[in-house]
Structures are given as C-alpha cells and as structure tokens.
Amino acid sequence: MAANYRPLMDLADDLAGYQRYCSTADDAAARKIEGQFNGERRKLVYELIGKGGVPVDAVLASVDRDLERIAATGNHTAFAIDHVREQVHQHLAKQLGSSRAMQLLTRWGPPIGAGIALIAYFYLKTLPR
C-alpha cells in the first residue's frame, strides 16, 4: 500500500518535543498538534482501509513495513515511529472491526460537524436582535 505517512510523521516529531515538562503555553501548543495529528491519523486510517476487503493482518503488516522503511531513513525520531505505529495499529483495529457506515462517519463526521457549526454560527449572527 502506498499510504502517505509524511504529515503524520512530521506531527509526531513535533509532539516528541513536548514529551517533557511543559509550560501552560507549551501544553496548549501540544494539544493543538495532537488534534492535528488525530485528524491526519483519521485520514491515513481511512486511506488504508478505504478499498475494503483487505484482511486486518495484511493491513497491519503493511503499516509495519512502511514504518520500518521510514525508520531506516533516519529522518524521524524513534518516539515518532513508535507513536505513529501505536496509534495507527490501535485505530486500524478499531475501524476494521466496525461497519462501513461507522468507518465513513468516523472519517467524515468531524469535518461535517465543523461545517454545520460554522453555518449555524453565521445564521444566528445574521438574525435580527
């Protein structure tokens, strides 16, 4: 599988810098990066299972091979490789155990929810007082 791990790996590298004691501002920045990481993880997981009909073991083995190849380049920290592996394995297993409708909802639910909230905000803002 030719999945794009670059955004996920870059965000995991950024998170590695926040693994020690942080100030309140650093904690807020780490939460922001974690949110971006979660969004990229959802995209990657959906991309990996998007075709459907692939056994769970084959997908997990493919992820491991891809991450070992990325680790061999030395461009990312060991924390980033381990964090991505753990997160992707956990969420792949969860998604592959759910129905196709639930997979679609997990992938597209947050962007659709944000869009609905944005429309509601502007609608309420335009109402006369």
Coordinates of C-alpha atoms in Angstrom, one line a residue:
M1 CA 0.0 0.0 0.0
A2 CA 1.3 3.4 -0.8
A3 CA 0.0 5.5 2.1
N4 CA 1.2 9.0 2.7
Y5 CA 2.8 9.0 6.2
R6 CA 4.7 12.3 5.9
P7 CA 2.2 14.7 7.6
L8 CA 1.6 12.2 10.4
M9 CA 5.3 11.6 10.9
D10 CA 6.1 15.4 10.9
L11 CA 3.4 16.0 13.6
A12 CA 4.7 13.1 15.7
D13 CA 8.2 14.6 15.5
D14 CA 6.7 17.9 16.7
L15 CA 4.9 16.1 19.6
A16 CA 8.2 14.5 20.6
G17 CA 9.4 17.9 21.7
Y18 CA 6.5 18.2 24.1
Q19 CA 7.0 14.9 26.0
R20 CA 8.9 16.5 28.8
Y21 CA 7.6 19.0 31.4
C22 CA 6.0 22.0 29.6
S23 CA 4.6 25.4 30.5
T24 CA 0.9 26.2 30.0
A25 CA 1.6 27.7 26.6
D26 CA 3.6 24.6 25.5
D27 CA 0.8 22.4 26.8
A28 CA -1.7 24.3 24.6
A29 CA 0.6 24.0 21.6
A30 CA 1.0 20.3 22.2
R31 CA -2.8 19.9 22.4
K32 CA -3.1 21.7 19.1
I33 CA -0.5 19.5 17.5
E34 CA -2.2 16.4 19.0
G35 CA -5.5 17.5 17.4
Q36 CA -3.8 17.9 14.0
F37 CA -2.2 14.5 14.5
N38 CA -5.5 12.9 15.2
G39 CA -7.0 14.4 12.0
E40 CA -4.1 13.1 9.9
R41 CA -4.4 9.7 11.6
R42 CA -8.0 9.5 10.7
K43 CA -7.2 10.3 7.1
L44 CA -4.4 7.7 6.9
V45 CA -6.6 5.0 8.5
Y46 CA -9.4 5.7 6.1
E47 CA -6.9 5.6 3.2
L48 CA -5.6 2.3 4.4
I49 CA -9.0 0.7 4.8
G50 CA -10.7 2.6 2.0
K51 CA -10.6 -0.2 -0.5
G52 CA -12.1 -2.7 1.9
G53 CA -11.9 -6.5 1.7
V54 CA -8.3 -6.5 2.9
P55 CA -7.5 -8.7 5.9
V56 CA -6.6 -6.9 9.1
D57 CA -3.3 -8.8 9.4
A58 CA -2.3 -7.7 5.9
V59 CA -3.0 -4.0 6.6
L60 CA -1.1 -4.1 9.9
A61 CA 1.8 -5.9 8.3
S62 CA 1.9 -3.2 5.5
V63 CA 1.9 -0.4 8.1
D64 CA 4.8 -2.1 10.0
R65 CA 6.8 -2.5 6.7
D66 CA 6.2 1.1 5.8
L67 CA 7.2 2.4 9.2
E68 CA 10.3 0.2 9.2
R69 CA 11.3 1.7 5.8
I70 CA 10.7 5.2 7.2
A71 CA 12.7 4.4 10.3
A72 CA 15.6 3.2 8.2
T73 CA 15.9 6.6 6.6
G74 CA 16.7 8.2 10.0
N75 CA 14.6 11.3 9.2
H76 CA 12.3 10.8 12.2
T77 CA 12.7 10.2 15.9
A78 CA 12.2 6.8 17.5
F79 CA 9.3 8.4 19.5
A80 CA 7.6 9.5 16.3
I81 CA 7.9 6.0 14.7
D82 CA 6.6 4.3 17.9
H83 CA 3.8 6.8 18.4
V84 CA 2.5 6.5 14.8
R85 CA 2.7 2.7 14.9
E86 CA 0.8 2.5 18.2
Q87 CA -1.9 5.0 17.2
V88 CA -2.4 3.6 13.7
H89 CA -2.5 0.0 14.9
Q90 CA -5.0 0.9 17.6
H91 CA -7.3 2.8 15.3
L92 CA -7.0 0.4 12.4
A93 CA -8.1 -2.5 14.6
K94 CA -11.0 -0.4 15.9
Q95 CA -12.1 0.7 12.4
L96 CA -11.7 -2.7 10.8
G97 CA -14.0 -4.1 13.5
S98 CA -16.8 -1.7 12.7
S99 CA -19.3 -1.4 9.8
R100 CA -18.6 0.6 6.7
A101 CA -21.1 3.2 7.7
M102 CA -19.3 3.7 11.0
Q103 CA -16.0 4.0 9.2
L104 CA -17.4 6.7 7.0
L105 CA -18.9 8.5 10.0
T106 CA -15.6 8.4 11.8
R107 CA -13.7 9.8 8.8
W108 CA -16.2 12.5 7.7
G109 CA -18.0 13.2 11.0
P110 CA -15.6 15.9 12.3
P111 CA -15.4 18.0 9.1
I112 CA -19.2 17.8 8.6
G113 CA -19.8 18.7 12.2
A114 CA -17.5 21.7 11.9
G115 CA -19.2 22.8 8.7
I116 CA -22.7 22.6 10.3
A117 CA -21.4 24.6 13.3
L118 CA -20.0 27.2 11.0
I119 CA -23.3 27.5 9.1
A120 CA -25.3 27.7 12.3
Y121 CA -22.9 30.4 13.7
F122 CA -23.3 32.7 10.6
Y123 CA -27.1 32.0 10.5
L124 CA -27.5 33.0 14.2
K125 CA -25.3 36.0 13.7
T126 CA -27.5 37.3 10.9
L127 CA -30.8 37.1 12.9
P128 CA -32.2 40.4 14.0
R129 CA -32.0 41.2 17.7

